[in-house]
Coordinates of C-alpha atoms (C1' of nucleotides) and ligand atoms in Angstrom, one line a residue:
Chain F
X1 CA 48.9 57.9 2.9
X2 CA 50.3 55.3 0.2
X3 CA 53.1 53.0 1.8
X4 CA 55.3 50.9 -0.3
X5 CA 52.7 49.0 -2.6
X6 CA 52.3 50.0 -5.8
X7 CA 49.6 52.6 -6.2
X8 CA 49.1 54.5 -8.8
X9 CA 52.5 57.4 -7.9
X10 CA 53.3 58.8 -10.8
X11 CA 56.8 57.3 -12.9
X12 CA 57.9 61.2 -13.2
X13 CA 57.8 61.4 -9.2
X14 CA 59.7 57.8 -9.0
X15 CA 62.4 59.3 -11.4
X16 CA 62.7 62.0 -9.0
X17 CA 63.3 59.9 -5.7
X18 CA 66.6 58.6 -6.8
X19 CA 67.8 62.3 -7.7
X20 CA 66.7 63.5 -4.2
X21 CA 68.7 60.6 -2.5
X22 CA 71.9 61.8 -4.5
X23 CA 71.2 65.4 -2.7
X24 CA 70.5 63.5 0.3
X25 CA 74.3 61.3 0.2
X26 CA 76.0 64.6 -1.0
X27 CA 74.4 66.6 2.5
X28 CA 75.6 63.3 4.6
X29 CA 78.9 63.2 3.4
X30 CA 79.2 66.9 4.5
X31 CA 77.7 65.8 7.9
X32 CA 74.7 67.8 7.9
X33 CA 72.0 66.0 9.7
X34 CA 68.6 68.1 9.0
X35 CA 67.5 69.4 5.7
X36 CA 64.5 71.5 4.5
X37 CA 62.5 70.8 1.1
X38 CA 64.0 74.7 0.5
X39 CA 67.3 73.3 0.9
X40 CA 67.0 70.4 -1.3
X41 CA 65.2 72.3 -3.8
X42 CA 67.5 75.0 -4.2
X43 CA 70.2 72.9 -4.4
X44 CA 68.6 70.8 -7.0
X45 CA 66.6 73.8 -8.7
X46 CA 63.3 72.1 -7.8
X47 CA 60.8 73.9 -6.2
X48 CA 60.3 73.2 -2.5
X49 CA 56.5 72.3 -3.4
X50 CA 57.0 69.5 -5.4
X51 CA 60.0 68.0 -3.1
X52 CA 57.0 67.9 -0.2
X53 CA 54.4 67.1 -2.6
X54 CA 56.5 63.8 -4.0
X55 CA 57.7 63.1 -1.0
X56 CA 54.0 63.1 0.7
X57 CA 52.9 60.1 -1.8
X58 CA 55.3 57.6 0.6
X59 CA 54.1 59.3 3.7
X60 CA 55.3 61.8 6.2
X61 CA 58.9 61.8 6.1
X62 CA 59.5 64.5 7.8
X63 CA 58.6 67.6 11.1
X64 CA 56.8 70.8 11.0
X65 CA 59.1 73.5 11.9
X66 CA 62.2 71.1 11.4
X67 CA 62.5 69.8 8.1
X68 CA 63.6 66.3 7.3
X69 CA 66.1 63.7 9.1
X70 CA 68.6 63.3 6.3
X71 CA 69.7 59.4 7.4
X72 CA 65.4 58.6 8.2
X73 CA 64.7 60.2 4.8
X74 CA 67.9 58.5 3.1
X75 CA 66.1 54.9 4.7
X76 CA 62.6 55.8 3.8
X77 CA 63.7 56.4 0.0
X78 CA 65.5 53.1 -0.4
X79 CA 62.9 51.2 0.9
X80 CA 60.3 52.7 -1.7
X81 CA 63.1 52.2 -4.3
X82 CA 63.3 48.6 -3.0
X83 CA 67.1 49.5 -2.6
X84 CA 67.4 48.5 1.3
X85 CA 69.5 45.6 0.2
X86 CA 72.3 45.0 -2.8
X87 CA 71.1 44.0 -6.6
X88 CA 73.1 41.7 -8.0
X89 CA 74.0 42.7 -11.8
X90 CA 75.2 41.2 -15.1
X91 CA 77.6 43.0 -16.9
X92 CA 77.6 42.3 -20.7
X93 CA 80.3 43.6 -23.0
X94 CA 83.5 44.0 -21.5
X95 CA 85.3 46.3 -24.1
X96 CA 86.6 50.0 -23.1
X97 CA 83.3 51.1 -21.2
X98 CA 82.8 47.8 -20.0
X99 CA 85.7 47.4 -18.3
X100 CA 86.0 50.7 -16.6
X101 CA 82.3 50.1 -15.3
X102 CA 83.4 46.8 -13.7
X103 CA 86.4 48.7 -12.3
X104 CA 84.2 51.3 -11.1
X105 CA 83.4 51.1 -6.9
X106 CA 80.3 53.6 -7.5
X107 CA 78.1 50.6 -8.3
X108 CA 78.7 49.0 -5.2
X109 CA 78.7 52.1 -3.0
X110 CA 75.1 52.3 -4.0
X111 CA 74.0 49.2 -3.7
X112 CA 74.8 47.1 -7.3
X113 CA 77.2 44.5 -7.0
X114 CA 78.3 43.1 -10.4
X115 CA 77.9 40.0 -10.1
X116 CA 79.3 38.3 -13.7
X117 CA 80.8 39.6 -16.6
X118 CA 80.1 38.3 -20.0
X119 CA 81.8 38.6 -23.7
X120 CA 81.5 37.1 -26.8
X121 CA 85.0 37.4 -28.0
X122 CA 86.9 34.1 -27.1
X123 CA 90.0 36.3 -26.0
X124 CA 88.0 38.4 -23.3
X125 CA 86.6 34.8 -21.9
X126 CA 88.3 33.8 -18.9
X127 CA 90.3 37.5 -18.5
X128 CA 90.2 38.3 -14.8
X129 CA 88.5 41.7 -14.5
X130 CA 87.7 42.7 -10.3
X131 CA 86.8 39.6 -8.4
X132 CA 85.3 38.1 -11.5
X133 CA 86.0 35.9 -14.2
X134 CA 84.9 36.5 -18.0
X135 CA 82.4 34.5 -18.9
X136 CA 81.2 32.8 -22.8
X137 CA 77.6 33.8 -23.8
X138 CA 77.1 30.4 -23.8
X139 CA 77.3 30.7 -19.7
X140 CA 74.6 33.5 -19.3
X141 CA 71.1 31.8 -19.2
X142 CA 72.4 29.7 -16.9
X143 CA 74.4 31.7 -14.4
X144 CA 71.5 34.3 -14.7
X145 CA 69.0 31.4 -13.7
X146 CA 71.3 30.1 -11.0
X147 CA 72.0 33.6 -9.4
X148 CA 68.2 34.9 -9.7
X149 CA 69.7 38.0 -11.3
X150 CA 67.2 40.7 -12.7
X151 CA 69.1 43.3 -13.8
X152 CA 71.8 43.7 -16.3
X153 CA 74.1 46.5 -17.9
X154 CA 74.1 46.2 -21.9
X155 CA 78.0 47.2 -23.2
X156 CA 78.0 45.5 -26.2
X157 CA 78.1 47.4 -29.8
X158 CA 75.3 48.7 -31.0
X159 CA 74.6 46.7 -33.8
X160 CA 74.1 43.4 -31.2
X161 CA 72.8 45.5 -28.8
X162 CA 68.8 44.6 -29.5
X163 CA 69.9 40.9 -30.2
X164 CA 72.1 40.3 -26.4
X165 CA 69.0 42.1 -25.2
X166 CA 66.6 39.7 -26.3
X167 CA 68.7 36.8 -25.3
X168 CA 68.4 38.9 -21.9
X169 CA 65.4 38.7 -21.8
X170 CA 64.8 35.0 -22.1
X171 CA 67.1 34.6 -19.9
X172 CA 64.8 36.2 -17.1
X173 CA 66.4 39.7 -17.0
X174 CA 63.6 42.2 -16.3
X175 CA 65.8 45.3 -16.0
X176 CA 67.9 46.6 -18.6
X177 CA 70.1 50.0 -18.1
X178 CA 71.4 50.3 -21.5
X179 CA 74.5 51.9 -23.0
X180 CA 73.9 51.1 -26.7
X181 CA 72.6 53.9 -28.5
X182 CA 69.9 51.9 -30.0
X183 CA 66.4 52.0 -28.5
X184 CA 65.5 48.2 -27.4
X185 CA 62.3 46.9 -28.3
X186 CA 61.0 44.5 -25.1
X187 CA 58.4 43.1 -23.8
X188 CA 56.0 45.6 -21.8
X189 CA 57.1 44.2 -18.2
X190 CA 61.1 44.8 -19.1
X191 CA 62.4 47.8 -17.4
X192 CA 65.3 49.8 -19.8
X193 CA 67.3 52.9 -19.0
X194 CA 69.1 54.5 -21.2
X195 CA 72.4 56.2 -20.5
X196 CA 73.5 58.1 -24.3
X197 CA 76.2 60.8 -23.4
X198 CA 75.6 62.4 -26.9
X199 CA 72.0 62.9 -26.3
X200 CA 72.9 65.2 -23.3
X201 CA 75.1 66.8 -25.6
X202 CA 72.8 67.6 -28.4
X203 CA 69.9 68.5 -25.6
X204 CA 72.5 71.6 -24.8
X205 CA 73.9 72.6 -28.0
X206 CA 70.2 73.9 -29.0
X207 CA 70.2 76.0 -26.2
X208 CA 73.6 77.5 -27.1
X209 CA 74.6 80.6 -29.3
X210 CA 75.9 79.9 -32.7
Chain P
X1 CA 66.5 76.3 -18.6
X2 CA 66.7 79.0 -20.4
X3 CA 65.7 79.6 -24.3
X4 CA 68.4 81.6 -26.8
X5 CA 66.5 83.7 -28.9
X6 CA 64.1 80.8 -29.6
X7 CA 60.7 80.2 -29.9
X8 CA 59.1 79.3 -27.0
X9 CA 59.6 75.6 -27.8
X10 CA 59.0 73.6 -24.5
X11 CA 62.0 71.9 -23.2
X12 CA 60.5 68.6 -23.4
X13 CA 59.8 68.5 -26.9
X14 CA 63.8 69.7 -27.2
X15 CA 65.1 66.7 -25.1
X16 CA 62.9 64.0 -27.2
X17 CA 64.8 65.4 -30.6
X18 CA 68.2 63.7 -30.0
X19 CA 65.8 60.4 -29.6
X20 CA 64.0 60.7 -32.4
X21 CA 67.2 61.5 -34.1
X22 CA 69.0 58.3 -32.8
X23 CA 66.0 56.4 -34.1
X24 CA 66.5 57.8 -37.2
X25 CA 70.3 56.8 -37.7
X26 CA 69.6 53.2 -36.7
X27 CA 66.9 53.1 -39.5
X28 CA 69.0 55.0 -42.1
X29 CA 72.0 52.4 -40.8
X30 CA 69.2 49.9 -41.9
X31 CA 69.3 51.3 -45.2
X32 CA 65.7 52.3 -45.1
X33 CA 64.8 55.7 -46.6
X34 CA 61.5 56.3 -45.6
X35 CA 59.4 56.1 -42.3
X36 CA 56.4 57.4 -40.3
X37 CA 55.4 58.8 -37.0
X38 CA 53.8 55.5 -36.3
X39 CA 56.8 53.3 -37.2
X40 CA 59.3 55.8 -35.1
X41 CA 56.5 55.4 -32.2
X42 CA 56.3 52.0 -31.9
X43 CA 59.9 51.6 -32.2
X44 CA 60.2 54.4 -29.3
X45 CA 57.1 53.6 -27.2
X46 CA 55.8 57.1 -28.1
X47 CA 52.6 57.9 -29.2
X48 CA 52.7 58.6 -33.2
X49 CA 50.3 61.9 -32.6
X50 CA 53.2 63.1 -30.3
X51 CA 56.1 63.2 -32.8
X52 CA 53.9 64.8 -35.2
X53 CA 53.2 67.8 -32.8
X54 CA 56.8 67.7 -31.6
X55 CA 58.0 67.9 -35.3
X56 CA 55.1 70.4 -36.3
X57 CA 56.7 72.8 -34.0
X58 CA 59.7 73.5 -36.3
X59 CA 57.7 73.2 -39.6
X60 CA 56.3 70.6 -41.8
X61 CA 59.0 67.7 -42.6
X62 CA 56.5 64.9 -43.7
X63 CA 54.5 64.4 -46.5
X64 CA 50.9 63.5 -46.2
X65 CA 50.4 59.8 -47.1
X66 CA 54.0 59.1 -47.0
X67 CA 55.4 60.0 -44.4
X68 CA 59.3 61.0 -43.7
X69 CA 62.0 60.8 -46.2
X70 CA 64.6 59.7 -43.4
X71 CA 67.7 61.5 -44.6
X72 CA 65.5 65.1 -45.1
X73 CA 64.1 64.4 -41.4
X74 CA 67.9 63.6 -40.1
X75 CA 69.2 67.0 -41.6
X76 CA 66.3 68.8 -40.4
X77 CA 66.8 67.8 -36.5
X78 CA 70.5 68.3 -36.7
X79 CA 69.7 71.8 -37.7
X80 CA 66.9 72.5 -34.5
X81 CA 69.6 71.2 -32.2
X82 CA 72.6 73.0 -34.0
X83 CA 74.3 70.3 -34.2
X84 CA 74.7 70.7 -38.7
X85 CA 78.4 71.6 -37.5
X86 CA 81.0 69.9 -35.3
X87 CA 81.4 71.1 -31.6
X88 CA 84.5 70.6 -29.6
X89 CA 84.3 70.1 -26.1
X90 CA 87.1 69.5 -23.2
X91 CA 87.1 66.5 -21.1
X92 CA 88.2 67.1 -17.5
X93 CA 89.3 64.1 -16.0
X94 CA 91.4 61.3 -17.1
X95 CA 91.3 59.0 -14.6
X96 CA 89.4 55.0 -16.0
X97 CA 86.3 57.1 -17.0
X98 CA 87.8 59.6 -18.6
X99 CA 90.4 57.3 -20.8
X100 CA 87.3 55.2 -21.8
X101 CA 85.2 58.5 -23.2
X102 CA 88.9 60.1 -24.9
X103 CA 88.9 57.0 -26.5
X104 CA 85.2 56.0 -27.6
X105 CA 84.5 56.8 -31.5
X106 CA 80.5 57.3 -30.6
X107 CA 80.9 61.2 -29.9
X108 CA 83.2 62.1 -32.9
X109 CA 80.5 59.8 -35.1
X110 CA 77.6 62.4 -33.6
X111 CA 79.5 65.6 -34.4
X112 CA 81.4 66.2 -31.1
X113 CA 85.0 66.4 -31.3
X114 CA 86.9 65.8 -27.3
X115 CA 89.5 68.6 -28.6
X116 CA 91.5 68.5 -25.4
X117 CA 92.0 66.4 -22.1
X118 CA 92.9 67.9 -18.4
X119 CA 93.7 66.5 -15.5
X120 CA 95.3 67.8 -11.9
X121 CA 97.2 64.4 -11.4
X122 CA 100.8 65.3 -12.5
X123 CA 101.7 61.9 -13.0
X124 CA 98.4 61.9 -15.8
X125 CA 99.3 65.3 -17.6
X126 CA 102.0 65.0 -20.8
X127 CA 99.8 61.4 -21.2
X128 CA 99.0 61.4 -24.8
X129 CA 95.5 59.5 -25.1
X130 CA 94.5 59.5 -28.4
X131 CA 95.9 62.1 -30.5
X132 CA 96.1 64.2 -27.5
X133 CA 98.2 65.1 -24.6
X134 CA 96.9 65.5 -21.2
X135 CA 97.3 69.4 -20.0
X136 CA 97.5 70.4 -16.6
X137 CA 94.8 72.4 -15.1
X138 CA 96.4 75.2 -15.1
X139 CA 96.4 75.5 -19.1
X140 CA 92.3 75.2 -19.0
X141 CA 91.6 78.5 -18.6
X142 CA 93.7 79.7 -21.6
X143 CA 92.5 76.2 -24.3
X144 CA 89.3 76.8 -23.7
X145 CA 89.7 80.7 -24.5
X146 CA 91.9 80.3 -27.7
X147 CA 90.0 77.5 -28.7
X148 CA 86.5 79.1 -28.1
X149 CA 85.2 75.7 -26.7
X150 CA 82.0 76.1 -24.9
X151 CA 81.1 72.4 -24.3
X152 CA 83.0 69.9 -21.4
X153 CA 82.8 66.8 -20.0
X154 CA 83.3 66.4 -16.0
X155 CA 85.0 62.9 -15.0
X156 CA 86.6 64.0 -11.9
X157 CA 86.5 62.6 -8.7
X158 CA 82.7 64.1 -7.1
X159 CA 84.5 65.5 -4.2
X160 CA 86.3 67.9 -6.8
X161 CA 83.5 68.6 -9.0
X162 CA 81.8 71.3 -8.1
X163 CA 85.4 72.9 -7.5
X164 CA 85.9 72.0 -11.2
X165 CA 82.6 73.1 -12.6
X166 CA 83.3 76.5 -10.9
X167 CA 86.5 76.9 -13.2
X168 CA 84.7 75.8 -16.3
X169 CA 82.2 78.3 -15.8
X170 CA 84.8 80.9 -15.4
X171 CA 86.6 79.8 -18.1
X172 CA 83.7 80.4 -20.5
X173 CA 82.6 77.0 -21.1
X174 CA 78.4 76.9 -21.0
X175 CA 77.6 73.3 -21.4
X176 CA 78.7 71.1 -19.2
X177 CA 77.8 66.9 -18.9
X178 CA 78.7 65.6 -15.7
X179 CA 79.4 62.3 -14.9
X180 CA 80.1 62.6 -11.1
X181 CA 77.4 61.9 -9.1
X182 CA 76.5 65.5 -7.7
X183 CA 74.3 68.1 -8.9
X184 CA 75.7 71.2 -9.7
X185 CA 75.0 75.0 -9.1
X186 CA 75.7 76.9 -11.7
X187 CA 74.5 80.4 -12.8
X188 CA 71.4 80.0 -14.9
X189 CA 72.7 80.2 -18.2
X190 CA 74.6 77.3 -17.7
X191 CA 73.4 74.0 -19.3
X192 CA 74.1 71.0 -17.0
X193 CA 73.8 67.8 -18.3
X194 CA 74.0 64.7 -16.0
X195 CA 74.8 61.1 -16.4
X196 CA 74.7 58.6 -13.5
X197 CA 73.9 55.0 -14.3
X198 CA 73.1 54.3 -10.6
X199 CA 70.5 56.7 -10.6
X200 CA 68.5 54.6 -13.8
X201 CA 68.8 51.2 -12.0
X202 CA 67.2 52.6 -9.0
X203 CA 64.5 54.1 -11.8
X204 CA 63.9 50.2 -12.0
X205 CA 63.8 48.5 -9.3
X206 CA 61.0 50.5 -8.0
X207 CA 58.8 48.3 -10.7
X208 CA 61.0 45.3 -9.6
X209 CA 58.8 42.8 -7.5
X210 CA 60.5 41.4 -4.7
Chain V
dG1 C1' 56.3 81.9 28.5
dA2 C1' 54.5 84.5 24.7
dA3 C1' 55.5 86.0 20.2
dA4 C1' 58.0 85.3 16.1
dA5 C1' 59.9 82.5 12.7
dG6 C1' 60.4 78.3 10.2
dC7 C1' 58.7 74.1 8.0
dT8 C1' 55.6 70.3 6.7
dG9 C1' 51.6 68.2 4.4
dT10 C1' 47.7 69.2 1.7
dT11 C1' 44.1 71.2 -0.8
dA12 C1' 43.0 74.3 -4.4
dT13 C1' 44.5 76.5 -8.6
dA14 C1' 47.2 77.2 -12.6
dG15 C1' 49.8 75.6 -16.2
dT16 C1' 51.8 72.1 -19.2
dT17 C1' 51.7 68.0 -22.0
dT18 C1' 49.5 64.3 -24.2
dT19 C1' 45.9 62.3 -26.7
dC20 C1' 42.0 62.5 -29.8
dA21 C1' 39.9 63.1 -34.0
dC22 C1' 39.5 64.8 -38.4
dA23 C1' 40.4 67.8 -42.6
dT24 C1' 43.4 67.5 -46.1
dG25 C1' 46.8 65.7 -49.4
dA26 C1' 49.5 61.7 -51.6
dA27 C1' 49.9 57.3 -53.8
dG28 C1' 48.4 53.0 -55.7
dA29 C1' 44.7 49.9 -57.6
dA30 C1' 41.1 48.8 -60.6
Chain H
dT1 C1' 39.4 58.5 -63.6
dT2 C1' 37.6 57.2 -59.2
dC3 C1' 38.0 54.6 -55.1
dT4 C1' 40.6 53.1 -51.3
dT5 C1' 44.3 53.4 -48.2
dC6 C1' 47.5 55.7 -45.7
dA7 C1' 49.7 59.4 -43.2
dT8 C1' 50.5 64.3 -41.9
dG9 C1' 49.5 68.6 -39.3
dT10 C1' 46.5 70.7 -36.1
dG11 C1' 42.8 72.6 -33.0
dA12 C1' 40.2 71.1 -29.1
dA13 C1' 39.7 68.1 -25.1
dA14 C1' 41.6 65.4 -21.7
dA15 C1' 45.0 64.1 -18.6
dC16 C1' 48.7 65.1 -16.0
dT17 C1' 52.1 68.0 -13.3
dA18 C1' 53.6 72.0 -10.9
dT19 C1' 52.8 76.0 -8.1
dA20 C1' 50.6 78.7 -4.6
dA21 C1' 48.8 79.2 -0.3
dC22 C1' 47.7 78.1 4.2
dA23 C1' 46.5 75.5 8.6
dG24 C1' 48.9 73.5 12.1
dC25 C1' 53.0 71.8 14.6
dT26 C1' 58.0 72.9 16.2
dT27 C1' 61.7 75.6 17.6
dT28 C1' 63.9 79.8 18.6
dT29 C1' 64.0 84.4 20.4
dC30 C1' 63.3 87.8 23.7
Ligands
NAD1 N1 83.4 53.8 -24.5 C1 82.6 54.7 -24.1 O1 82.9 55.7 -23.4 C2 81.1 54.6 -24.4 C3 80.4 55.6 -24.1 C4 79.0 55.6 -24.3 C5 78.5 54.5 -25.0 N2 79.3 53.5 -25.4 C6 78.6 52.4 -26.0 O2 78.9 51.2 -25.2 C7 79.0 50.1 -26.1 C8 80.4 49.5 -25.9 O3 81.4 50.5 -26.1 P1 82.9 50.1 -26.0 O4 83.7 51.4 -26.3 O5 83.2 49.4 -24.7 O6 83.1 49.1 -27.2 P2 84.2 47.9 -27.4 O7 84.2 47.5 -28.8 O8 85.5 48.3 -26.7 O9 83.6 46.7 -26.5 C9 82.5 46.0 -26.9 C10 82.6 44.6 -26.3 O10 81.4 43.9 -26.5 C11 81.8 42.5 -26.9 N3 80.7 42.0 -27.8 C12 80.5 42.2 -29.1 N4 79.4 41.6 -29.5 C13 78.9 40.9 -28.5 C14 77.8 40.0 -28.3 N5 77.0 39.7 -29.3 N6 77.7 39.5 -27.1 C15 78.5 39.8 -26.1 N7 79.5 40.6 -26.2 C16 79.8 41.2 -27.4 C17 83.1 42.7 -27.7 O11 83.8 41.5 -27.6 C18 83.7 43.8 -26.8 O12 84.5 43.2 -25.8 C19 78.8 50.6 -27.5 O13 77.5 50.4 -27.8 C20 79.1 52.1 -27.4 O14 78.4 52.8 -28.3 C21 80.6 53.5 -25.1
NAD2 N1 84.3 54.6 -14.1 C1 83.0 54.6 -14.4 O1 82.5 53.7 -15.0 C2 82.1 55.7 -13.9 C3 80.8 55.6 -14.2 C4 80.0 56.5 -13.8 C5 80.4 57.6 -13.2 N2 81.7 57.8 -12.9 C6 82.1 59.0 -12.2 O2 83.1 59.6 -13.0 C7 84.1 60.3 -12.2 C8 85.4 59.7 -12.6 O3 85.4 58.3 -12.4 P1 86.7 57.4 -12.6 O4 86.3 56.0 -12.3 O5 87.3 57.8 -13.9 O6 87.7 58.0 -11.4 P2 89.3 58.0 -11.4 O7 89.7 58.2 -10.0 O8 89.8 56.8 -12.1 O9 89.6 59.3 -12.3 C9 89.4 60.6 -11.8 C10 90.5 61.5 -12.5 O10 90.2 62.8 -12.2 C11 91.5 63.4 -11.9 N3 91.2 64.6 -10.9 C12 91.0 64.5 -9.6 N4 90.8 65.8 -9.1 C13 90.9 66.6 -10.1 C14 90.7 68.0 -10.3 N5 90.4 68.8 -9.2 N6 90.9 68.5 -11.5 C15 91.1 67.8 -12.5 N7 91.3 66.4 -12.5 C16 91.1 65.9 -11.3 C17 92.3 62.4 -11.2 O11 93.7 62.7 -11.4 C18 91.9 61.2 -12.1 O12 92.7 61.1 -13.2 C19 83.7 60.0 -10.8 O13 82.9 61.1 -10.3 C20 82.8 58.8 -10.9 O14 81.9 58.8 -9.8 C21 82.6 56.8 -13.2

DNA sequence: GAAAAGCTGTTATAGTTTTCACATGAAGAA
DNA sequence: TTCTTCATGTGAAAACTATAACAGCTTTTC
């Protein structure tokens, strides 16, 4: 059916794709080489309907009375994620959590390469951190503009979180995967994720005894 | 997922609480006392009539032709999610991750105390990180007993996590938040809880032109 | 090589979630 | 007071999402 352009699939099956090619890497690494939508969905407690069904929105991944190719199926989810080549990403904030994401290798592993680091604070500027240097704010629009970077990791306190965000923006950011527990207000075409460890927390303790 | 003795409250309407909670504490940080279900909409990108049903599940908070008193609102939540009290929860794992979350004031400031640390590395355990000392593994089981922790945070290696998530369960815990990139199996009154930043920036460059 | 078993893609059905729209109550203005 | 404005809580309708079921192709079994 639908290829790559961007029909109408709903976000809730988009949010889904990068889930199933977590299960997917996980299989790989084991060296399996065929999957099922059983498989996948048992694994991911997801029934095998809606794999197929989400799946079928990009096209016919995979074989009657086979299953799916696990590398095909890996290649034909990062080319509707528009991850078949490496993102380059800005880094701001490089405190505690900063610094252990720019030390992290699961970035680039998957595909985002940190491309610049950025701090405020005159004694982070110029610290070495990876491959990169630690930049001023004053350097951001610029380097942003100069690398064509879109995406960008907010790591800054909360209370300047909104404010780096808008300067962000300006600066021709259009995603946003925030760690700031503070919900950014932005323009309607500016992707933001949120990643709140203490919301996962409080989504479980209602579920749990007192 | 399934629901403790509760209502039948849908599990969506759970997971937009802790939001709607954060929202809160940055407006109350704002020293404002009062809001609305439009205000907290617009500021969320939610639709005002959908925080009124959400919030009319667990009873009326609001007032008509007010709105919320903030602080009432705040108390209210914490007490749907059970989180009126403090929770302790392990942290497993104290590799950069790990040292980055031991030390990060945001969990303790939300009511969740990291009460102790473990890690298999015997070079890592006797560590103290904040005020406490790393444990090996084999002390889990017992902590987690005496200490009646049901809650834990998984920062191990992903090739070790499941393995790890096995002994949690065993150990009693019921909650767990994963940062590895896997999903886990886990019997069905587990709570699983994951957080992988990769998986939000490939959310967003699906929207991303090329 | 025929029958059995397994699996996809898809259409139809069931279920869930969101939005709409309004009755009702509160607060301030004139 | 009375009028106007504002905002909640809620049933009904609309929109969306998940599940069930099956035709049709593939592989395995005997
Ligand atoms: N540490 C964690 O495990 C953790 C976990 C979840 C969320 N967070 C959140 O991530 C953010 C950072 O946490 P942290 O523990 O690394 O804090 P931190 O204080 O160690 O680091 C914050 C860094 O941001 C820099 N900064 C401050 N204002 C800035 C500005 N206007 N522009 C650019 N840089 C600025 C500071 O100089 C500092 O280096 C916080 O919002 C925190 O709530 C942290
Ligand atoms: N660093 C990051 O910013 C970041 C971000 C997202 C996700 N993660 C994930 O978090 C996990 C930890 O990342 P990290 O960068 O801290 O890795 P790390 O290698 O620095 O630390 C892992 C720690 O786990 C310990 N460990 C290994 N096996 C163990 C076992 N069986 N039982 C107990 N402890 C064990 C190690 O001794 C080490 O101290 C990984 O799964 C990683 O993918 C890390």
């Amino acid at each position: 059916m639908a290829s790559n352009g961007h029909d109408n699939i709903p976000d809730i099956v988009i949010g889904r794709l990068p889930i199933y090619l977590r299960a997917l890497n996980r299989l790989a690494d084991d060296g399996q080489e065929i999957t099922s939508s059983h498989e996948l969905g048992q694994r991911l407690g997801i029934s095998s309907a809606q794999i197929r069904k989400d799946l079928s929105h990009f096209g016919g991944f995979g074989k009657q009375g086979t299953g799916y190719q696990i590398e095909y199926l890996q290649e034909k989810l990062r080319k509707v994620l528009n991850i078949d080549r490496e993102w380059e990403v800005a880094l701001i904030g490089v405190g505690d959590l900063g610094k252990a994401i720019a030390h992290y290798r699961g970035f680039a592993d998957r595909g985002f390469h940190i491309a610049c680091l950025f701090d405020s604070d005159p004694a982070k500027v110029g610290q070495e951190i990876g491959d990169y240097t630690v930049q001023p704010m004053a350097a951001l629009q610029q380097a942003i503009q100069d690398k064509g970077i879109r995406l960008a990791m907010l790591a800054v306190p909360v209370q300047h979180a909104q404010e780096v965000a808008n300067t962000l923006v300006e600066s021709g950011i259009t995603g946003i995967l925030n760690y700031a527990p503070i919900n950014l207000t932005v323009p309607k075409h500016i992707q933001v994720q949120y990643i709140d460890p203490v919301v996962g927390l409080q989504r479980m303790t209602y579920y749990l005894e007192d």
